[in-house]
XYZ file of N, CA and C in Angstrom:
690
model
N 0.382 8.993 -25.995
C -0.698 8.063 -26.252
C -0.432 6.728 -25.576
N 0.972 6.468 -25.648
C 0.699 4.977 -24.867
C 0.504 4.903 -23.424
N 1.124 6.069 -23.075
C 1.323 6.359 -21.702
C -0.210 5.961 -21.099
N -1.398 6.583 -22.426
C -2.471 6.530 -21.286
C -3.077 4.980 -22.010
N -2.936 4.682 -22.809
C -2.947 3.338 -23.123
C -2.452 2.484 -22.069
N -1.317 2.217 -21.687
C -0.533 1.935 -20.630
C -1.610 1.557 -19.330
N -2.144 2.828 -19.110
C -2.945 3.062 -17.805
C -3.874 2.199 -17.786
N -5.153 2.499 -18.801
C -5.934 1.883 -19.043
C -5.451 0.338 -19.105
N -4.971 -0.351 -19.731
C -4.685 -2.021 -19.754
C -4.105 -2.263 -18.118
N -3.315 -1.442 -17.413
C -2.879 -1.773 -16.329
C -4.385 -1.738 -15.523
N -5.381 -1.265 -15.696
C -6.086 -1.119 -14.412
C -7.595 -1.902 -14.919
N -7.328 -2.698 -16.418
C -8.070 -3.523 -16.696
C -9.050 -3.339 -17.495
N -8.797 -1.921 -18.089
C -9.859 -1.505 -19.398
C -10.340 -2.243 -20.540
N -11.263 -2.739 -21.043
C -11.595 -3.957 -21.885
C -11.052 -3.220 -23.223
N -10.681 -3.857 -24.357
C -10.072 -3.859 -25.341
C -11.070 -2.534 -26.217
N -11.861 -2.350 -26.202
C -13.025 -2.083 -26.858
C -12.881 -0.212 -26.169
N -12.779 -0.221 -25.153
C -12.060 0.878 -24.265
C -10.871 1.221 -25.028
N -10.052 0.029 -24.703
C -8.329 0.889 -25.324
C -8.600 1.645 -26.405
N -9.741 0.890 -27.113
C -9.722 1.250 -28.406
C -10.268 2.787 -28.960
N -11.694 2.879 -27.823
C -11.928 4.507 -27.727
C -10.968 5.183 -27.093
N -9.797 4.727 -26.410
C -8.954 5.590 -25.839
C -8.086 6.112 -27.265
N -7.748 5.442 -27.833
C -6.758 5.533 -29.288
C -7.391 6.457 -30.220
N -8.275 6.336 -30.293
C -9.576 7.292 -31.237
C -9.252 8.188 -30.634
N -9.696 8.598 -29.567
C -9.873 9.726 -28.924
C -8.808 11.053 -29.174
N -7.595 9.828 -29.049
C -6.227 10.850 -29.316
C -5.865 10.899 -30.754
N -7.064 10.317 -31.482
C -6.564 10.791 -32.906
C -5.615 9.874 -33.815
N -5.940 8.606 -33.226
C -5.221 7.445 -34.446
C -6.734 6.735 -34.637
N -6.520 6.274 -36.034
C -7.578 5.994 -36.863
C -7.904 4.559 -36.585
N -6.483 3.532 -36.266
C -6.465 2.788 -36.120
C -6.664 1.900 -34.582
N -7.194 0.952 -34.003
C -7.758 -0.169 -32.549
C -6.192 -0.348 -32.142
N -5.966 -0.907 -30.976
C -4.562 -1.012 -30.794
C -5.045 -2.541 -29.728
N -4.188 -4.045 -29.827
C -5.211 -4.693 -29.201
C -4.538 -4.683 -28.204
N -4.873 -6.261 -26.903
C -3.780 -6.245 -25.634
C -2.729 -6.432 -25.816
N -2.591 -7.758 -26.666
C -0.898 -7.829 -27.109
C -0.098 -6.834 -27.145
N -0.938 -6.059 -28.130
C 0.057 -4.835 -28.212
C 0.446 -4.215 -27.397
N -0.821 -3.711 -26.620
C -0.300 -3.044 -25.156
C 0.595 -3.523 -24.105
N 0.309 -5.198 -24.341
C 1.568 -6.014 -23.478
C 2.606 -5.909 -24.031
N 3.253 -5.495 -25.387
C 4.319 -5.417 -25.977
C 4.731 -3.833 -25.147
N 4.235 -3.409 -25.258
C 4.550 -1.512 -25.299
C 4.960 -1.802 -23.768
N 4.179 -2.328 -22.971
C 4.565 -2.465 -21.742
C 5.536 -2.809 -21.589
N 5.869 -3.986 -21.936
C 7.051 -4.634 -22.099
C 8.194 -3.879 -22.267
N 8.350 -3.078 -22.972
C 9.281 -2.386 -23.896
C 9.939 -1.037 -22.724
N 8.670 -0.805 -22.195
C 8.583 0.516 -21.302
C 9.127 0.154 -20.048
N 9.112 -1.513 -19.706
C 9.858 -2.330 -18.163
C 11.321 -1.731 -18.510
N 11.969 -1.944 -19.592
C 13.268 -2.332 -20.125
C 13.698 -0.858 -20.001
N 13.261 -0.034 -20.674
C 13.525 1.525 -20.307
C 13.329 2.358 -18.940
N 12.603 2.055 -18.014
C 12.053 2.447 -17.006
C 13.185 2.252 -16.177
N 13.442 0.136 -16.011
C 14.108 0.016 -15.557
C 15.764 0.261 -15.479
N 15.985 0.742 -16.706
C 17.865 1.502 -17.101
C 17.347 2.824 -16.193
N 16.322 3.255 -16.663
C 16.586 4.913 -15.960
C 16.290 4.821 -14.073
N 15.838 3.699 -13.722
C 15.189 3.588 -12.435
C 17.014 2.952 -11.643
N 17.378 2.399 -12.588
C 19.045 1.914 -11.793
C 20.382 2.530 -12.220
N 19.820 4.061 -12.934
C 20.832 4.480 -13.567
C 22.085 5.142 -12.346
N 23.326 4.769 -12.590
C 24.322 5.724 -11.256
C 23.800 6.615 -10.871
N 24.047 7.274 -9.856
C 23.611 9.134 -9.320
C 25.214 9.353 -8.810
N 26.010 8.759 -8.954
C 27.368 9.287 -8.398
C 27.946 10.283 -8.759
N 27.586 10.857 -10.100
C 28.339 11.615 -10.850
C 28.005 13.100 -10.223
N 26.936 13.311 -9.884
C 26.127 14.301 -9.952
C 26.303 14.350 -7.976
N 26.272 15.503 -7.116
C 25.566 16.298 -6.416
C 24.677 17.141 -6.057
N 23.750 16.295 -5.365
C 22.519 16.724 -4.976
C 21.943 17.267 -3.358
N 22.615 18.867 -3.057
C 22.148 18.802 -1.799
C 20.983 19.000 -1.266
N 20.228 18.866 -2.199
C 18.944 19.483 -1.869
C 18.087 18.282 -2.422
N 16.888 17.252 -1.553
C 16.030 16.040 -2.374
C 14.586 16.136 -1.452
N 13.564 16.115 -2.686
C 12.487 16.254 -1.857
C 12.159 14.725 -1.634
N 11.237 14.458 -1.040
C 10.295 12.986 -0.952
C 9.256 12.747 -0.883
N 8.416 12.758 -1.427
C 7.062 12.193 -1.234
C 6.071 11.271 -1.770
N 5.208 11.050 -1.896
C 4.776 9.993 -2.128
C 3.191 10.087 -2.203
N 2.652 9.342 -3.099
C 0.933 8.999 -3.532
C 0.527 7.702 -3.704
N -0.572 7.423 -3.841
C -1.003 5.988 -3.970
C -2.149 6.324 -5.204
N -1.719 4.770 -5.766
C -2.240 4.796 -7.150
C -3.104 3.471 -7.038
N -4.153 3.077 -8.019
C -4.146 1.754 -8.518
C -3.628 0.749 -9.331
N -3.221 -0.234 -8.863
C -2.475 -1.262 -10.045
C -3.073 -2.387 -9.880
N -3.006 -2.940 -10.747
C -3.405 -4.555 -11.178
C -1.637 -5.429 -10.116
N -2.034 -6.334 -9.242
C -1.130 -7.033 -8.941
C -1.696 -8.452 -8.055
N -0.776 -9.654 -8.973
C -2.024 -10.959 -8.917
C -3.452 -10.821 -8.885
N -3.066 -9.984 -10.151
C -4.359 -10.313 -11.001
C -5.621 -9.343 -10.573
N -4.944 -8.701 -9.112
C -5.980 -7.706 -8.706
C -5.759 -6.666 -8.766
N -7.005 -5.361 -8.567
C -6.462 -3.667 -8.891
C -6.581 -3.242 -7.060
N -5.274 -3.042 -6.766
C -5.184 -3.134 -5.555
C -4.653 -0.990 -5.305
N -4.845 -0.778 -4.195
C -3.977 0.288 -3.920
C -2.713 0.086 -3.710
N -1.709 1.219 -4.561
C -0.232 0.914 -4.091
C 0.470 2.441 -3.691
N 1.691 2.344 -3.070
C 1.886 3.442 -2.273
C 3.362 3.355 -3.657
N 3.292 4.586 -4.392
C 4.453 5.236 -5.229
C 5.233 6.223 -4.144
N 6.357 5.988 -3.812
C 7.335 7.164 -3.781
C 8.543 7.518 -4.970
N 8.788 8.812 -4.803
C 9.234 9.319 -5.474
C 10.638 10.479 -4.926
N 12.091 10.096 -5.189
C 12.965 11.175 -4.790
C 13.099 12.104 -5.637
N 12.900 13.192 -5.407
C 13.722 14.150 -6.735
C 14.966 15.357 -5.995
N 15.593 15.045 -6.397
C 17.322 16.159 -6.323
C 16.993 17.274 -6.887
N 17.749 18.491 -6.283
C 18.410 19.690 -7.121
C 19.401 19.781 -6.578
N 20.487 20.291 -8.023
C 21.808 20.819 -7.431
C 22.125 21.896 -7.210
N 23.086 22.400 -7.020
C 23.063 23.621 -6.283
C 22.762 24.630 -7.284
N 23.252 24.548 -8.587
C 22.323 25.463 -9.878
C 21.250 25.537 -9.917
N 20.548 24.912 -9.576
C 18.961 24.958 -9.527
C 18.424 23.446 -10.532
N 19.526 22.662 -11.058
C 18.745 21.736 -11.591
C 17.962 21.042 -10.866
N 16.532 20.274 -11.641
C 16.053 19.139 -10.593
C 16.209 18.055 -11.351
N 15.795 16.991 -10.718
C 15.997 15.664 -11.594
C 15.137 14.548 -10.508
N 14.678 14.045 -11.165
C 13.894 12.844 -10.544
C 15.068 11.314 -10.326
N 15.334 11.149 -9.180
C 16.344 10.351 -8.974
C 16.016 8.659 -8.933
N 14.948 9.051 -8.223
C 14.175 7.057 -8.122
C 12.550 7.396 -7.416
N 12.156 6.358 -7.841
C 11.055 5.840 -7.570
C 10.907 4.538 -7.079
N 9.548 3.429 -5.892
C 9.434 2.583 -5.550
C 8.024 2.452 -6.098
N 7.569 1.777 -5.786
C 6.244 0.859 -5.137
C 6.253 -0.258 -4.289
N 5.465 0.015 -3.798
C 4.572 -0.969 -2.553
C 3.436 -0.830 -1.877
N 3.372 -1.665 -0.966
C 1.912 -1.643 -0.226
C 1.584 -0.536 0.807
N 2.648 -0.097 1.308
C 2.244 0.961 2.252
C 3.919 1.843 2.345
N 3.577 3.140 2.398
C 4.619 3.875 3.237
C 5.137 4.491 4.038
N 5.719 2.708 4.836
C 6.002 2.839 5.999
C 7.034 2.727 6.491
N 7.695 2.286 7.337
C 9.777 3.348 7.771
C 10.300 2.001 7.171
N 9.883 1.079 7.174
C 11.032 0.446 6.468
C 11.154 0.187 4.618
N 9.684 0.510 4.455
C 9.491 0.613 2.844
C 10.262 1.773 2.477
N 10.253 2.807 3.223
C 11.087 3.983 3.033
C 12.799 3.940 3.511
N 13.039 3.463 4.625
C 14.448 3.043 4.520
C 15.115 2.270 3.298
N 14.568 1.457 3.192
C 15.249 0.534 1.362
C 15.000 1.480 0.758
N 14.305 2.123 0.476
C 14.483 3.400 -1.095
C 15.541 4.220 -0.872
N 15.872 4.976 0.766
C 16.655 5.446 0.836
C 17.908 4.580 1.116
N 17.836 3.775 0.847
C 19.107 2.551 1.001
C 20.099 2.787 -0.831
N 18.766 2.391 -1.675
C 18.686 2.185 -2.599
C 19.506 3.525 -3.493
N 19.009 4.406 -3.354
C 19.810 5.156 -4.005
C 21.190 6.003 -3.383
N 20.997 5.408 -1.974
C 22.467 5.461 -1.209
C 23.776 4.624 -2.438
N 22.813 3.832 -2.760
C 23.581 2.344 -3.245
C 23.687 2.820 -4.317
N 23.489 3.399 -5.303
C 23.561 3.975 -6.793
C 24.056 5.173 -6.787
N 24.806 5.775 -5.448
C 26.017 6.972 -5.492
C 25.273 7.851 -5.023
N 24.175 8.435 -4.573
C 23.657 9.363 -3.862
C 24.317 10.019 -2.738
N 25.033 10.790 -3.205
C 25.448 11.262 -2.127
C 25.902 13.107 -1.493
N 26.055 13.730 -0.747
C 26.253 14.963 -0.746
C 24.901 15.539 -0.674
N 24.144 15.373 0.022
C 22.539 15.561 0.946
C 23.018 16.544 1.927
N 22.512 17.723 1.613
C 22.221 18.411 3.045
C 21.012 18.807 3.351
N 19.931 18.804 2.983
C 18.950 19.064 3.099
C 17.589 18.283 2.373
N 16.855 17.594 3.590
C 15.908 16.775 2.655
C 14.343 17.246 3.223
N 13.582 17.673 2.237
C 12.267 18.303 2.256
C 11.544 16.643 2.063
N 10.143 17.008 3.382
C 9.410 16.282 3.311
C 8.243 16.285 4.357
N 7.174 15.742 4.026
C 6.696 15.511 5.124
C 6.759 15.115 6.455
N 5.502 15.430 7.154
C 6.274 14.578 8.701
C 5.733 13.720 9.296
N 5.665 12.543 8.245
C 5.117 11.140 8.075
C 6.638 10.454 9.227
N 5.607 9.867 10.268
C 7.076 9.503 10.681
C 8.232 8.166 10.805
N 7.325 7.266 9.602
C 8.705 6.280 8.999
C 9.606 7.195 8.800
N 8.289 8.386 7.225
C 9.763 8.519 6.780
C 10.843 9.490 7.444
N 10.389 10.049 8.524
C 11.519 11.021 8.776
C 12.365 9.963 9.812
N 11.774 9.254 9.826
C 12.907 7.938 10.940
C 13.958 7.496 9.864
N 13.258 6.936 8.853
C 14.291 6.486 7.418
C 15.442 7.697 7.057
N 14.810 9.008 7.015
C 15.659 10.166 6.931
C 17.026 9.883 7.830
N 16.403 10.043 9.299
C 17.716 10.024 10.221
C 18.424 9.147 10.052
N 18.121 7.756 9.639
C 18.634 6.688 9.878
C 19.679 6.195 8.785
N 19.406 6.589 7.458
C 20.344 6.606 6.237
C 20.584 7.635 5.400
N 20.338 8.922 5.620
C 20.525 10.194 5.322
C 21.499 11.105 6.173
N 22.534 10.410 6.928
C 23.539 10.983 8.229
C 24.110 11.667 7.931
N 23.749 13.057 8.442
C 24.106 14.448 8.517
C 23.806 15.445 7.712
N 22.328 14.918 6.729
C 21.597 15.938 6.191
C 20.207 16.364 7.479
N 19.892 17.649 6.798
C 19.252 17.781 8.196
C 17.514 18.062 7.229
N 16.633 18.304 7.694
C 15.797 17.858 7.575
C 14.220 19.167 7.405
N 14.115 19.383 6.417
C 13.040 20.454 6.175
C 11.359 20.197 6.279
N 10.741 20.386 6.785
C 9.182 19.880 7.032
C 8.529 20.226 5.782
N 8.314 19.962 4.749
C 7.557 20.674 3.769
C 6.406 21.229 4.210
N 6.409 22.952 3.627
C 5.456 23.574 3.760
C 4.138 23.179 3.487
N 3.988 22.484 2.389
C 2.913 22.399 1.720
C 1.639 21.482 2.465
N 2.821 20.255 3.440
C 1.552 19.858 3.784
C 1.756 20.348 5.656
N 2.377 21.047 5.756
C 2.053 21.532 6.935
C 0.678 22.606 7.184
N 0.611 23.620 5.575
C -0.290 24.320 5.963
C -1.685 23.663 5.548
N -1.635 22.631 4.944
C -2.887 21.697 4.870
C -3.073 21.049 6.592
N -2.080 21.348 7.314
C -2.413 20.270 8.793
C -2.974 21.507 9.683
N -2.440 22.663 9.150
C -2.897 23.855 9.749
C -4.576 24.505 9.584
N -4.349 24.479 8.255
C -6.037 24.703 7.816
C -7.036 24.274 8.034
N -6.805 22.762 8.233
C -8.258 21.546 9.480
C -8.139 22.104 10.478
N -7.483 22.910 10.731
C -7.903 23.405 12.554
C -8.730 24.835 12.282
N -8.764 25.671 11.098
C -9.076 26.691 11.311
C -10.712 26.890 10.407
N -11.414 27.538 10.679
C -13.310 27.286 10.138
C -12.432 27.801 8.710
N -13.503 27.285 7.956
C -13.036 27.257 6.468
C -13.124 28.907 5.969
N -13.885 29.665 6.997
C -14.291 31.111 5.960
C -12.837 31.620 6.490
N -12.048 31.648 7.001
C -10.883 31.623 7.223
C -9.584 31.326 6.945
N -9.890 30.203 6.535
C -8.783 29.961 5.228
C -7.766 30.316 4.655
N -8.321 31.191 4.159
C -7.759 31.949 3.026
C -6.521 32.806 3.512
N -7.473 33.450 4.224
C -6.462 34.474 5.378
C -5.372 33.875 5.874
N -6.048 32.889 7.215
C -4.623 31.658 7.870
C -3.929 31.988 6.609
N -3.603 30.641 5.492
C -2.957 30.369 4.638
C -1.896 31.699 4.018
N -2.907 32.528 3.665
C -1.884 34.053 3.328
C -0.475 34.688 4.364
N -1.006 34.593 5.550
C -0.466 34.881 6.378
C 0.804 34.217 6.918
N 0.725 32.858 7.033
C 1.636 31.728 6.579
C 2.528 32.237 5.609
N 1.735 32.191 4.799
C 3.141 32.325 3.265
C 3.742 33.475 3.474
N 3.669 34.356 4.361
C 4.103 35.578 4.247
C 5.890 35.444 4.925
N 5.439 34.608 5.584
C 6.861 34.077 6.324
C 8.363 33.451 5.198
N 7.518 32.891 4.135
C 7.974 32.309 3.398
C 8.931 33.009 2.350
N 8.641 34.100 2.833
C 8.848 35.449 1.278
C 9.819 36.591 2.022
N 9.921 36.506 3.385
C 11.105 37.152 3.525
C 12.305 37.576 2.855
N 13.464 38.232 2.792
C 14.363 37.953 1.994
C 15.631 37.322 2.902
N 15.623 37.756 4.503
C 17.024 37.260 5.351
C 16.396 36.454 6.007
N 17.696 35.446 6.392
C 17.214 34.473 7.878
C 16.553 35.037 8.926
N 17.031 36.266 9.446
C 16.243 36.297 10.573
C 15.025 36.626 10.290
N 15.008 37.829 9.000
C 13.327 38.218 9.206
C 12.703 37.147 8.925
N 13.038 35.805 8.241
C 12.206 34.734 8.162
C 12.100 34.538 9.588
N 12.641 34.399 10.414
C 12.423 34.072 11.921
C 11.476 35.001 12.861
N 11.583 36.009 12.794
C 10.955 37.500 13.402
C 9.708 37.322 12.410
N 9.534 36.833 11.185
C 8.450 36.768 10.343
C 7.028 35.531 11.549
N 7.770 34.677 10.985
C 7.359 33.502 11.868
C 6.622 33.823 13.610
N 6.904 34.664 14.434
C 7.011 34.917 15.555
C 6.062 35.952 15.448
N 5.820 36.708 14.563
C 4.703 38.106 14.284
C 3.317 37.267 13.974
N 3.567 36.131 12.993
C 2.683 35.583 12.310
C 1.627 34.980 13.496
N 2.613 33.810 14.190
C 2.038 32.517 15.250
C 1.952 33.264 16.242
N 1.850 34.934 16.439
C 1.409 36.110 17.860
C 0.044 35.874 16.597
N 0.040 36.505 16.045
C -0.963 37.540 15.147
C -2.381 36.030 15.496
N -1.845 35.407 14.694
C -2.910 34.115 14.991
C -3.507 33.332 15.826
N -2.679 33.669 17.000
C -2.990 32.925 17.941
C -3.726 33.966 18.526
N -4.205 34.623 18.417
C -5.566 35.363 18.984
C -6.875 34.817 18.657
N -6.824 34.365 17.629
C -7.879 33.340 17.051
C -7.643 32.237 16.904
N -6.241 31.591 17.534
C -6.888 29.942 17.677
C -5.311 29.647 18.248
N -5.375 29.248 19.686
C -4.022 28.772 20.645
C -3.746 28.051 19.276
N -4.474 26.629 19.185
C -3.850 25.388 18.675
C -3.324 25.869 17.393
N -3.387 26.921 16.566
C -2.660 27.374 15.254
C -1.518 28.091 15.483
N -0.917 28.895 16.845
C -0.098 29.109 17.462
C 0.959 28.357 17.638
N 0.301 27.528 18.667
C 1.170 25.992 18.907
C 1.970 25.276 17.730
N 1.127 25.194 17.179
C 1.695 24.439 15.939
C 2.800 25.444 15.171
N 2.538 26.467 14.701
C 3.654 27.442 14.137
C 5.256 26.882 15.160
N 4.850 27.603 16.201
C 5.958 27.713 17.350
C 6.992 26.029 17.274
N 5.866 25.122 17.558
C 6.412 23.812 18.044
C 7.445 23.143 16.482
N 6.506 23.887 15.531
C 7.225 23.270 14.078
C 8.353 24.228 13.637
N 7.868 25.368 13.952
C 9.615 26.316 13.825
C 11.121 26.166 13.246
N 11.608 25.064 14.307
C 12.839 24.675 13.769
C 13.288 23.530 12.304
N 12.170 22.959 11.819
C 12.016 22.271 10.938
C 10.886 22.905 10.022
N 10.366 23.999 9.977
C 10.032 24.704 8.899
C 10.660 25.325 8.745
N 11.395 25.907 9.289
C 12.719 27.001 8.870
C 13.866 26.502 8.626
N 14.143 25.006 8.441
C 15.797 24.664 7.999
C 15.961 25.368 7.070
N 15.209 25.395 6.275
C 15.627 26.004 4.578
C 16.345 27.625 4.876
N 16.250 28.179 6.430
C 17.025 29.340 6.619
C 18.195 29.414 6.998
N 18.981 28.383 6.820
C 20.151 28.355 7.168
C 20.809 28.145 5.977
N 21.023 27.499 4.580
C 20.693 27.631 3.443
C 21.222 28.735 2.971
N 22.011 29.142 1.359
C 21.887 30.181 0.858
C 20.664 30.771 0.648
N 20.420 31.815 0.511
C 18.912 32.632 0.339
C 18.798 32.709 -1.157
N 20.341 32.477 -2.409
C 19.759 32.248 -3.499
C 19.064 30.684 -3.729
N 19.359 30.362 -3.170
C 18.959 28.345 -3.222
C 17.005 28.217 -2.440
N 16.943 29.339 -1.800
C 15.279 28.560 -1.127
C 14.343 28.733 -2.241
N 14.388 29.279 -3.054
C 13.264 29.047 -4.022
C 13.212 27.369 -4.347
């Protein structure tokens, strides 16, 4: 409940609002701003222990990165802001959300300080970092991430793939893709890949191209144990 309380006062909901928000979830009782400035308050102090907590203890070779933009109230205005977000797994399969930023845009040097940042709070033992191929951040990658190597996330590759292909199509592209994904050995992931970007490229060079040219950075994850790519 406060969480979305929270939201609402951050993005400037009139009191009268908070207040159907509180109803809504089933307290009987109005909750005013103060209050919500208290809760806020309260939630800086906690946020911020878990946002600067060590990571030394722990090994994480595996960290994804990405990032969304939200609205916030800042001087006084509801502006767009760019959230990133790291999250780790260790080699058991735990995940864990390691840090988070905000700012105005994410761009290679907003992304270098984050990856500075939790360099600086013991992060360390990276071999593999999933992400887009936004290219601050894969500049920030190379640049303070030395000698992890570097995975293209699938997810928005086959979204860069699918604007090229007519939509009644879709479906198919996309299937066909994932099929690569589901191999069980390195190579047939590789020989997968190579059947796929033939098969497709009968119906569209530029979906070809793209398979082929992205190859070596959609497939890091094949070098990798094969129990670890899930």
């Amino acid at each position: 409940m406060f969480a979305v309380v929270m939201e609402a006062y951050l993005h400037g909901v009139s009191t009268r609002k908070v207040d159907d928000l509180v109803k809504a979830l089933g307290a009987d009782s109005g909750i005013s701003k103060s209050e919500v400035s208290r809760i806020c308050a309260d939630l800086d102090t906690e946020v911020g222990a878990f946002r600067d907590r060590s990571l030394a203890e722990q090994r994480f070779p595996y960290v994804f990165l990405d990032a969304t933009y939200c609205k916030a109230r800042v001087n006084h205005r509801v502006v767009s802001q760019a959230v990133v977000i790291a999250t780790g797994v260790r080699a058991d399969g735990w995940r864990e959300v390691l840090g988070f930023a905000v700012g105005d845009s994410e761009d290679g040097a907003f992304w270098t300080a984050f990856l500075r940042s939790l360099k600086a709070r013991g992060l360390g033992g990276v071999q593999l970092v999933i992400s887009d191929a936004h290219t601050g951040l894969t500049q920030a990658i190379s640049a303070v991430l030395l000698g992890a190597a570097w995975q293209r996330c699938r997810v928005h590759f086959l979204r860069n793939v699918l604007a090229q292909v007519p939509k009644g199509n879709a479906e198919m592209v996309a299937a066909a893709i994932r099929t690569i994904f589901t191999q069980p050995k390195a190579d047939m992931v590789r020989d997968q890949l190579n059947v796929i970007a033939g098969m497709l490229g009968r119906q569209s060079a530029k979906v070809e191209t793209m398979l082929r040219d992205a190859a070596p950075d959609l497939l890091a994850f094949a070098d990798f144990p094969a129990a670890h790519w899930k």
